[in-house]
Amino acid sequence: MWSFLLRRILLAIPMLLAISFVSFAIMQSVPGGPLAIYRNNPNVRAADLARLEKQLGLDKPMVTQYAIWLRNLATGNWGRSLASGLPVTQMISERIGNTFYLMGTAFILTMLIAIPIGVLSAVKRYSFFDHTATLFSFLGFSVPIFWLGLVAIIVFAVWLRWLPAGGMRTINAEFSFIDRLRYLILPASLMAFHSAAQYSRYVRASMLEVIRQDYITTARAKGQNERNVIYIHALRNALIPLITVVALDLPALFSGALLIETVFAWPGMGRLFWNSATRFDYPVLMGIIITTALLVIACNLIADVLYAFADPRVRLTAGKA
Amino acid sequence: MKRGTLSYSTLSSSLEAASFVPENSPARRVWRRFRRHRLAMAGVVLASLIFAMVIFAPVFTPNLPNKQDLKHRLAAPDLAHFMGTDELGRDVFSRVLFGGRISLLIGLSAMAVSVSVGTLIGSISGYFGGRVDTAIMRIIDIIISFPTLFLLIMLASFLGSNIVIVILVIGLLSWMRVARLVRAGFISIKERDFIMAARALGSSSSRMVFGHLLPNSLGPIIVAATIDVSGAILTESALSYLGLGIQPPQATWGNMLRFAQDQMAVAPWTAIFPGLMIFLVSIAINFIGDGLRDAFDPR
């Protein structure tokens, strides 16, 4: 297993280099360069601009700049935000926890919705329940998630006044679990609805696949009652492919989180990315891109290892890329 | 949905096949199965309705989308403006219809870009195989392992937001699925006897690809293309909602939502209707896609 891990980590390095280089090149090719935002500012003089360019190393060729950026990245110097002057690492670490908090809650909710629906759909295939669940999943992945957020705010915050319209906690209030929950419930459950729409289909397909197999027939032939057959014998194996699905879906989850964070003014990493993009704050953008890429790579690695633990037939060998 | 879109054999085969479709041709069978798919037919009706209203917008609304009427700002829906008016007194219904033109245009064009690029790259990968294939697949792995929206935001905010750029950016970031489907189709068809026969007869590469391999993998491509339209509409609306897509005063369903958020406490209709249109178009197209999938690949 260790050689497998080592190989996978080595393979991830060219991938990170590719992602970061392309992003870096895009940002350098902005009309007016990375400092375009200052060029339109009448308070910034040409001499200041030149000094700033020299200070940030922007007068050097792009490849040299990339090499310098890469060296700094490796030593933990991720640069400073052009907008706030704060270190990028500090800005990201302040936000990333909030994103995890939202995505984690949404993930748990997703599983709580998707697994029972998927299992029931498979067991009662082509029933009224199954058709309803199909329709529900179509609704889930056809609806623009940010619009659903707006509608939820109109209904629950404006009309019913049950929940706050956005943010993460009541300002100046003491920390309280209930308070956090009130702010979390709308964004997390909308994200969960969106993901569950897809995951319930995977669970259903995977469950149908497993139910057909011989060992399930054997379990029934042994006289196991149907509940045990479904929930113990079948479900455990049917959930294994879900590990891969979740890992592959992670990039889409980050995209979804960005939109939800924007709608609900949730102070997470996605919203920071969007804010920084509109301000051309490229050190922050690069930092978030690298962080996200690292997270996706790490989660895929974890998923592979978990898969091997969950399914003993899978062996992690260095040969398997 | 016209039959022409479905008859994939007539597209590929010779002229005789186009003028004489036998009773039991593959195209007929696909069409018959598609027609029986109830959700798909509902999707066809809904999508046709929305497309017709958007294309013939002036027939359905007397109001111009950008005409301001500051005396009637944020007016609730009534008979004159049955989706209400927005913060500048513009008729929301007209903006929804005229804005829909842009949203649908972007959806269809971005699909055309992604399907063309995906088919090209997938064909290269599947036809040549070997190292070319491995390299292309690795590149696809890298692209899809990154959140698309992040790249879109970056590109759209840096490159500007005219309609051509938005179409290209969305199309060029969503061809990977089509490429994989085409490649998979090629690889499975390459081993069949009729391809061996074609090769033995000395068919040229282009004849192999355009005469045999592509026509026989058309089913999944059409399904993916359909679903890509809804994907592109959703993506465009997300970008415009974030303020990075098409800029006002030109309305699109997405950018109408951006401004609606500020006033949704007083004028919820400005937020509800544009999003409802995105939702309806997207679900109609997904229903059609589902029907096509079942029709092409009966289980």
XYZ file of C-alpha atoms in Angstrom:
620
model
C 0.000 0.000 0.000
C 2.816 2.436 0.780
C 4.279 2.114 -2.677
C 0.798 2.765 -4.063
C 0.485 5.932 -1.995
C 3.950 7.105 -2.961
C 3.247 6.562 -6.656
C -0.042 8.380 -6.474
C 1.501 11.331 -4.664
C 4.269 11.523 -7.258
C 1.675 11.437 -10.029
C -0.206 14.281 -8.382
C 2.771 16.616 -8.663
C 2.660 17.124 -12.456
C -1.068 17.603 -12.107
C -0.636 20.388 -9.549
C 2.043 21.968 -11.715
C -0.241 21.881 -14.743
C -3.211 23.413 -12.902
C -1.135 26.120 -11.262
C 0.796 26.982 -14.433
C -2.336 27.328 -16.532
C -4.028 29.461 -13.881
C -0.895 31.561 -13.541
C -0.702 32.048 -17.312
C -4.370 33.079 -17.497
C -3.879 35.685 -14.793
C -0.758 37.058 -16.445
C -2.543 37.404 -19.748
C -5.200 39.739 -18.384
C -5.326 42.860 -20.541
C -3.259 45.401 -18.616
C -1.536 42.742 -16.501
C -2.170 41.765 -12.897
C -2.075 45.383 -11.800
C -4.828 46.420 -14.238
C -6.987 47.354 -11.292
C -4.529 50.076 -10.205
C -4.132 51.429 -13.715
C -7.694 52.694 -13.732
C -7.222 54.367 -10.358
C -6.447 58.085 -10.791
C -4.747 58.189 -7.380
C -2.059 55.757 -8.450
C 0.819 57.477 -10.282
C 2.802 55.832 -13.088
C 5.949 55.901 -10.938
C 4.158 54.091 -8.091
C 2.917 51.539 -10.543
C 6.417 50.903 -11.857
C 7.760 50.586 -8.304
C 4.984 48.169 -7.416
C 5.678 46.136 -10.537
C 9.333 45.867 -9.625
C 8.541 45.061 -6.022
C 6.188 42.244 -7.018
C 8.568 41.030 -9.714
C 6.045 41.641 -12.466
C 8.708 43.109 -14.786
C 10.350 39.691 -15.160
C 9.364 37.144 -17.838
C 6.322 35.012 -17.035
C 8.169 31.730 -16.617
C 10.627 33.314 -14.189
C 7.726 34.768 -12.235
C 6.083 31.369 -12.121
C 9.292 29.777 -10.866
C 9.554 32.389 -8.126
C 5.896 31.944 -7.193
C 6.377 28.172 -7.045
C 9.441 28.477 -4.811
C 7.589 30.811 -2.478
C 4.613 28.471 -2.420
C 6.817 25.568 -1.372
C 8.292 27.602 1.483
C 4.885 28.650 2.738
C 4.976 32.184 1.392
C 1.748 32.376 -0.575
C 1.934 36.133 -1.063
C -0.319 38.926 0.100
C -3.723 40.008 -1.115
C -3.577 42.995 -3.446
C -6.858 44.251 -2.022
C -6.409 43.855 1.741
C -2.659 43.377 2.122
C -3.220 40.378 4.363
C -1.218 37.163 3.834
C -3.082 34.798 1.518
C -2.536 31.857 3.857
C -4.214 33.753 6.678
C -7.191 34.747 4.517
C -7.720 31.198 3.310
C -7.340 29.596 6.718
C -9.924 32.014 8.129
C -12.430 30.945 5.489
C -11.743 27.300 4.790
C -13.178 26.098 8.076
C -16.502 27.760 7.295
C -16.609 26.047 3.916
C -15.920 22.664 5.514
C -18.568 23.353 8.126
C -21.138 23.978 5.377
C -20.019 21.200 3.058
C -19.683 18.673 5.891
C -23.193 19.306 7.182
C -24.540 19.191 3.646
C -22.720 15.922 3.037
C -24.191 14.220 6.096
C -27.669 15.437 5.141
C -27.118 14.241 1.564
C -26.354 10.730 2.735
C -29.305 10.735 5.131
C -31.613 11.608 2.234
C -30.005 9.765 -0.660
C -29.370 6.337 0.861
C -32.922 5.580 2.104
C -34.471 6.959 -1.089
C -32.087 5.039 -3.317
C -32.567 1.771 -1.420
C -36.352 2.049 -1.357
C -36.443 2.952 -5.061
C -34.396 -0.121 -5.892
C -36.361 -2.479 -3.659
C -39.703 -1.184 -4.914
C -38.573 -0.685 -8.488
C -41.110 0.911 -10.839
C -43.483 1.533 -7.921
C -45.185 4.844 -7.262
C -42.425 5.655 -4.776
C -39.731 4.923 -7.345
C -41.347 7.158 -9.949
C -41.777 9.950 -7.425
C -38.130 9.625 -6.426
C -37.095 9.801 -10.098
C -39.085 12.964 -10.541
C -37.547 14.406 -7.376
C -34.065 13.737 -8.664
C -34.880 15.389 -11.992
C -36.116 18.428 -10.096
C -32.944 18.398 -8.023
C -30.457 18.527 -10.831
C -32.472 20.760 -13.149
C -33.040 23.555 -10.667
C -30.481 26.362 -10.528
C -29.258 26.029 -6.968
C -28.749 29.769 -6.447
C -32.314 30.465 -7.537
C -33.595 27.823 -5.144
C -31.608 29.694 -2.508
C -33.329 32.970 -3.409
C -36.759 31.354 -3.281
C -35.935 29.752 0.071
C -34.884 33.143 1.426
C -38.122 34.723 0.186
C -40.222 31.995 1.790
C -38.418 31.283 5.057
C -36.750 34.607 5.811
C -39.000 37.216 4.242
C -42.500 35.738 4.437
C -42.401 33.321 7.353
C -39.527 35.036 9.198
C -38.416 31.702 10.609
C -34.798 31.838 9.557
C -32.143 34.476 8.832
C -31.589 35.437 5.180
C -27.826 35.076 5.231
C -24.559 35.157 7.120
C -23.205 32.616 9.556
C -24.099 33.892 12.995
C -25.927 36.724 14.721
C -23.522 39.637 14.953
C -22.309 40.412 18.478
C -24.197 37.444 19.896
C -22.613 34.853 22.167
C -21.853 31.552 20.480
C -24.830 29.280 20.677
C -25.536 26.041 18.922
C -29.126 27.005 18.097
C -27.976 30.277 16.553
C -25.462 28.499 14.331
C -28.044 25.949 13.330
C -30.519 28.626 12.278
C -27.983 30.112 9.876
C -26.775 26.740 8.642
C -30.058 25.013 7.959
C -31.065 26.706 4.675
C -27.724 26.645 2.822
C -26.851 23.133 4.011
C -30.194 21.582 3.205
C -30.298 23.153 -0.262
C -26.837 21.815 -1.047
C -27.947 18.452 0.283
C -31.109 18.445 -1.837
C -29.056 19.182 -4.923
C -26.530 16.399 -4.259
C -29.072 13.902 -2.986
C -30.902 14.198 -6.292
C -27.915 12.609 -7.971
C -26.661 10.316 -5.238
C -30.037 8.668 -4.752
C -29.788 7.567 -8.404
C -26.358 6.079 -7.846
C -27.538 4.254 -4.735
C -30.542 2.928 -6.642
C -28.437 1.708 -9.585
C -25.833 0.178 -7.341
C -28.463 -1.512 -5.193
C -30.199 -2.993 -8.255
C -26.846 -4.328 -9.385
C -26.177 -6.014 -6.039
C -29.666 -7.460 -5.537
C -29.271 -9.500 -8.716
C -26.209 -11.291 -7.453
C -26.012 -14.908 -6.364
C -25.080 -14.330 -2.756
C -28.294 -12.395 -2.232
C -30.273 -15.339 -3.585
C -28.242 -17.565 -1.254
C -29.074 -15.369 1.716
C -32.748 -15.568 0.853
C -32.531 -19.320 0.310
C -31.005 -19.668 3.773
C -34.244 -18.225 5.080
C -32.925 -14.821 6.080
C -35.768 -12.388 6.387
C -36.015 -9.792 3.655
C -35.006 -6.897 5.876
C -31.728 -8.523 6.801
C -31.071 -9.423 3.202
C -31.581 -5.858 2.042
C -30.113 -3.849 4.877
C -27.255 -6.095 5.915
C -26.223 -8.177 2.956
C -27.084 -5.950 0.032
C -26.741 -2.389 1.315
C -23.204 -2.790 2.621
C -21.917 -3.816 -0.763
C -24.095 -1.400 -2.653
C -22.593 1.558 -0.813
C -18.991 0.806 -1.754
C -19.160 2.391 -5.232
C -20.527 5.519 -3.573
C -17.030 6.206 -2.214
C -15.754 6.718 -5.745
C -18.787 8.737 -6.769
C -18.331 11.128 -3.863
C -14.633 11.574 -4.606
C -15.313 12.261 -8.293
C -18.108 14.633 -7.405
C -16.003 16.748 -5.065
C -15.091 19.412 -7.664
C -18.796 19.895 -8.404
C -19.446 20.205 -4.659
C -16.917 23.034 -4.445
C -18.676 24.773 -7.333
C -22.046 24.323 -5.628
C -20.659 25.599 -2.342
C -19.383 28.731 -4.084
C -22.867 29.576 -5.356
C -24.570 28.781 -2.063
C -22.001 30.802 -0.133
C -22.649 33.740 -2.443
C -26.435 33.550 -2.132
C -26.402 33.223 1.643
C -23.448 35.546 2.289
C -21.677 32.631 3.964
C -18.086 33.659 4.734
C -16.436 30.685 3.057
C -13.652 30.070 0.582
C -15.913 30.069 -2.486
C -17.241 33.510 -1.714
C -13.687 34.730 -1.094
C -12.759 33.372 -4.518
C -15.612 35.203 -6.191
C -14.851 38.454 -4.366
C -11.193 38.171 -5.295
C -11.997 37.449 -8.947
C -14.082 40.597 -9.251
C -11.181 42.575 -7.738
C -8.476 40.834 -9.800
C -6.808 39.879 -6.554
C -4.689 37.206 -8.157
C -2.487 36.058 -5.228
C -5.668 35.069 -3.368
C -7.093 33.362 -6.462
C -3.917 31.349 -6.960
C -3.904 30.390 -3.300
C -7.488 29.141 -3.411
C -6.888 27.255 -6.662
C -3.905 25.459 -5.167
C -5.796 24.707 -1.940
C -8.768 23.292 -3.838
C -6.571 21.210 -6.123
C -4.707 19.809 -3.118
C -7.980 18.963 -1.383
C -9.400 17.212 -4.434
C -6.219 15.188 -4.930
C -6.068 14.256 -1.248
C -9.725 13.207 -1.175
C -9.311 11.038 -4.251
C -6.353 9.348 -2.637
C -8.316 8.766 0.567
C -11.207 7.416 -1.492
C -8.942 4.873 -3.186
C -7.555 3.693 0.132
C -11.032 3.522 1.687
C -12.267 1.576 -1.299
C -9.573 -1.010 -0.788
C -10.537 -1.339 2.875
C -14.229 -1.608 2.071
C -13.793 -4.090 -0.757
C -11.093 -6.675 0.005
C -11.126 -7.808 -3.615
C -9.425 -4.537 -4.535
C -5.683 -4.539 -3.957
C -3.728 -1.335 -4.033
C -0.687 -2.005 -6.157
C 1.920 0.409 -7.382
C 1.008 -0.568 -10.912
C -2.524 0.734 -10.672
C -2.334 4.399 -11.549
C -38.935 17.684 -31.704
C -38.787 16.942 -35.393
C -38.024 13.493 -36.631
C -34.992 14.794 -38.517
C -33.018 15.216 -35.322
C -33.489 11.599 -34.404
C -32.976 9.772 -37.642
C -29.315 9.181 -37.138
C -28.993 6.574 -39.818
C -30.286 8.932 -42.462
C -27.635 11.460 -41.532
C -24.899 8.981 -42.107
C -26.000 6.631 -44.837
C -26.361 7.324 -48.495
C -29.027 9.414 -50.145
C -31.330 6.497 -50.857
C -31.655 5.871 -47.157
C -32.747 9.464 -46.630
C -35.485 9.306 -49.213
C -36.591 5.790 -48.354
C -36.806 5.065 -44.635
C -37.914 1.468 -44.244
C -40.682 0.645 -41.802
C -38.292 -0.862 -39.302
C -35.202 1.343 -39.645
C -33.210 2.095 -36.478
C -34.380 5.696 -36.667
C -38.013 4.628 -36.739
C -37.496 2.334 -33.796
C -35.803 5.087 -31.805
C -38.601 7.510 -32.630
C -41.283 4.989 -31.686
C -39.661 4.314 -28.320
C -39.106 8.019 -27.728
C -42.748 8.808 -28.442
C -43.865 6.352 -25.794
C -41.706 8.008 -23.099
C -44.250 10.164 -21.311
C -41.845 12.483 -19.469
C -39.889 13.044 -22.658
C -43.028 14.016 -24.563
C -43.938 16.403 -21.744
C -40.424 17.807 -22.085
C -40.889 18.279 -25.827
C -44.148 20.157 -25.311
C -42.741 22.361 -22.563
C -39.495 23.110 -24.411
C -41.320 23.891 -27.678
C -43.638 26.228 -25.831
C -40.796 28.126 -24.188
C -38.716 28.247 -27.368
C -41.717 29.547 -29.333
C -42.502 32.237 -26.753
C -38.886 33.345 -26.617
C -38.309 33.349 -30.378
C -41.578 35.120 -31.139
C -41.323 37.324 -28.053
C -42.848 40.462 -29.664
C -46.006 38.485 -30.452
C -46.497 37.621 -26.807
C -45.645 40.937 -25.187
C -46.411 44.492 -26.274
C -43.701 45.894 -23.972
C -40.063 46.425 -24.833
C -37.599 44.713 -22.478
C -35.507 47.813 -21.783
C -38.240 50.405 -21.658
C -38.159 52.082 -18.246
C -41.214 53.406 -16.503
C -39.990 55.017 -13.309
C -43.498 55.755 -12.126
C -44.237 52.039 -11.903
C -41.147 50.654 -10.241
C -41.342 47.265 -8.513
C -45.046 46.964 -9.289
C -46.664 43.678 -8.369
C -47.921 41.397 -11.141
C -51.212 42.584 -12.674
C -52.937 42.417 -16.054
C -50.621 44.932 -17.730
C -47.406 43.368 -16.386
C -48.276 39.883 -15.398
C -44.806 39.144 -14.003
C -44.624 42.615 -12.418
C -41.987 45.286 -13.013
C -38.405 45.625 -11.810
C -36.422 48.364 -10.059
C -36.489 50.583 -13.170
C -40.116 49.918 -14.000
C -39.233 47.536 -16.819
C -41.701 44.769 -17.616
C -40.344 41.518 -16.121
C -42.298 39.337 -18.562
C -40.749 41.084 -21.592
C -37.312 40.852 -20.049
C -37.853 37.168 -19.359
C -38.863 36.538 -22.986
C -36.194 38.688 -24.621
C -33.574 37.631 -22.088
C -34.467 34.041 -22.860
C -33.167 34.559 -26.389
C -29.703 35.204 -25.038
C -29.880 32.376 -22.496
C -31.081 29.833 -25.077
C -28.633 31.093 -27.704
C -25.773 30.634 -25.255
C -27.075 27.206 -24.227
C -27.293 25.954 -27.802
C -24.049 27.538 -29.020
C -22.023 26.394 -26.031
C -23.404 22.894 -26.610
C -22.324 23.094 -30.258
C -18.818 24.076 -29.144
C -18.548 21.387 -26.495
C -19.939 18.644 -28.738
C -17.674 19.591 -31.661
C -14.554 19.757 -29.524
C -15.520 16.645 -27.571
C -16.255 14.650 -30.711
C -13.003 15.735 -32.326
C -10.837 14.950 -29.316
C -12.719 11.760 -28.476
C -12.386 10.557 -32.073
C -8.654 11.178 -32.075
C -8.293 9.400 -28.763
C -10.458 6.426 -29.679
C -9.266 6.025 -33.258
C -5.544 6.226 -32.672
C -5.418 4.686 -29.206
C -2.029 4.019 -27.626
C 0.023 6.909 -26.324
C -2.157 9.608 -27.872
C -5.117 8.104 -26.077
C -3.302 7.864 -22.750
C -2.119 11.474 -22.989
C -5.586 12.804 -23.862
C -7.233 10.827 -21.084
C -4.748 12.143 -18.520
C -5.413 15.713 -19.623
C -9.145 15.129 -19.270
C -8.570 13.690 -15.790
C -6.731 16.853 -14.801
C -9.421 19.173 -16.163
C -12.323 17.384 -14.548
C -10.587 17.159 -11.186
C -10.903 20.904 -10.859
C -14.096 22.793 -9.970
C -15.328 24.145 -13.294
C -17.052 27.140 -11.778
C -13.754 28.400 -10.334
C -12.119 28.337 -13.770
C -15.193 29.898 -15.361
C -15.201 32.740 -12.864
C -11.525 33.362 -13.419
C -11.764 33.285 -17.217
C -14.956 35.320 -17.405
C -13.710 38.013 -15.060
C -10.372 38.292 -16.854
C -11.431 37.915 -20.461
C -14.516 40.104 -20.253
C -18.065 39.096 -20.787
C -19.242 39.522 -24.337
C -21.494 36.782 -25.613
C -18.880 35.064 -27.807
C -16.418 34.799 -24.928
C -19.099 33.427 -22.601
C -20.106 30.808 -25.200
C -16.495 29.776 -25.851
C -15.566 29.652 -22.172
C -18.555 27.489 -21.262
C -18.174 25.260 -24.321
C -14.446 24.771 -23.900
C -14.842 23.727 -20.276
C -17.517 21.095 -20.869
C -16.390 18.922 -23.778
C -14.797 16.243 -21.606
C -17.867 14.062 -21.167
C -18.611 13.948 -24.901
C -14.958 13.150 -25.608
C -15.081 10.211 -23.212
C -18.338 8.922 -24.695
C -17.041 9.143 -28.264
C -13.813 7.443 -27.297
C -15.646 4.650 -25.486
C -17.952 4.198 -28.481
C -15.040 4.000 -30.908
C -13.152 1.507 -28.797
C -16.116 -0.839 -28.517
C -17.079 -0.538 -32.208
C -13.499 -0.932 -33.451
C -13.559 -4.607 -32.504
C -16.733 -5.428 -34.445
C -16.698 -7.503 -37.596
C -17.992 -4.839 -39.955
C -15.081 -2.590 -39.075
C -12.680 -5.429 -39.782
C -14.441 -5.867 -43.108
C -14.213 -2.151 -43.878
C -10.538 -2.206 -43.038
C -9.975 -5.290 -45.157
C -11.671 -3.496 -48.055
C -9.092 -0.760 -47.674
C -11.292 2.068 -46.337
C -9.431 5.304 -45.714
C -9.125 6.743 -42.209
C -11.660 9.450 -42.885
C -14.115 6.933 -44.311
C -13.634 4.731 -41.251
C -14.266 7.640 -38.880
C -17.037 9.479 -40.712
C -18.609 6.522 -42.480
C -18.566 3.890 -39.772
C -17.297 4.842 -36.333
C -19.048 8.183 -35.788
C -22.476 7.215 -37.175
C -22.498 4.176 -34.931
C -21.693 6.158 -31.793
C -24.185 8.907 -32.557
C -26.775 7.820 -29.977
C -24.773 8.687 -26.858
C -23.509 11.875 -28.515
C -27.057 13.090 -29.167
C -28.075 12.295 -25.593
C -25.028 14.095 -24.184
C -25.620 17.055 -26.512
C -29.185 17.412 -25.281
C -28.195 17.350 -21.632
C -25.302 19.737 -22.361
C -27.795 22.397 -23.471
C -29.391 22.427 -20.048
C -25.968 22.311 -18.416
C -24.812 25.326 -20.431
C -27.992 27.282 -19.623
C -27.502 26.578 -15.917
C -23.824 27.555 -16.120
C -24.533 30.780 -17.979
C -27.190 31.716 -15.461
C -24.791 31.021 -12.590
C -22.094 33.173 -14.190
C -24.528 36.005 -14.915
C -25.929 35.740 -11.408
C -22.399 36.219 -10.102
C -22.138 39.326 -12.310
C -19.588 37.797 -14.675
C -21.729 36.799 -17.642
C -23.700 38.983 -20.013
C -23.929 42.523 -18.662
C -27.057 44.657 -18.265
C -29.039 46.350 -19.729
C -29.115 43.241 -21.930
C -31.284 40.897 -19.901
C -30.521 37.217 -19.406
C -32.278 34.934 -16.954
C -29.151 34.840 -14.829
C -28.383 38.554 -14.601
C -32.014 39.379 -13.816
C -31.605 37.284 -10.669
C -28.483 39.184 -9.664
C -30.389 42.421 -9.217
C -33.483 40.724 -7.905
C -31.647 39.611 -4.780
C -31.382 43.180 -3.479
C -35.105 43.769 -3.631
C -36.623 40.375 -3.096
C -38.175 41.414 0.198
C -40.334 43.993 -1.596
C -40.529 42.488 -5.080
C -40.158 38.694 -4.933
C -41.558 38.373 -8.471
C -38.347 39.815 -9.907
C -36.503 36.852 -8.393
C -39.060 34.111 -8.921
C -39.907 34.323 -12.643
C -36.479 34.415 -14.347
C -35.312 31.465 -12.260
C -38.520 29.593 -12.930
C -37.796 29.844 -16.656
C -34.274 28.453 -16.211
C -35.745 25.646 -14.156
C -38.508 24.820 -16.656
C -36.228 24.828 -19.696
C -33.626 22.804 -17.895
C -36.060 20.158 -16.661
C -37.755 19.931 -20.086
C -34.403 19.341 -21.763
C -33.366 16.786 -19.163
C -36.640 14.904 -19.697
C -35.969 14.860 -23.443
C -32.430 13.657 -22.799
C -33.735 10.855 -20.589
C -36.261 9.829 -23.237
C -33.562 9.810 -25.912
C -31.290 7.698 -23.735
C -34.017 5.109 -23.249
C -34.917 5.254 -26.930
C -31.367 4.751 -28.147
C -30.440 2.175 -25.574
C -33.466 0.113 -24.540
C -32.730 -1.985 -21.489
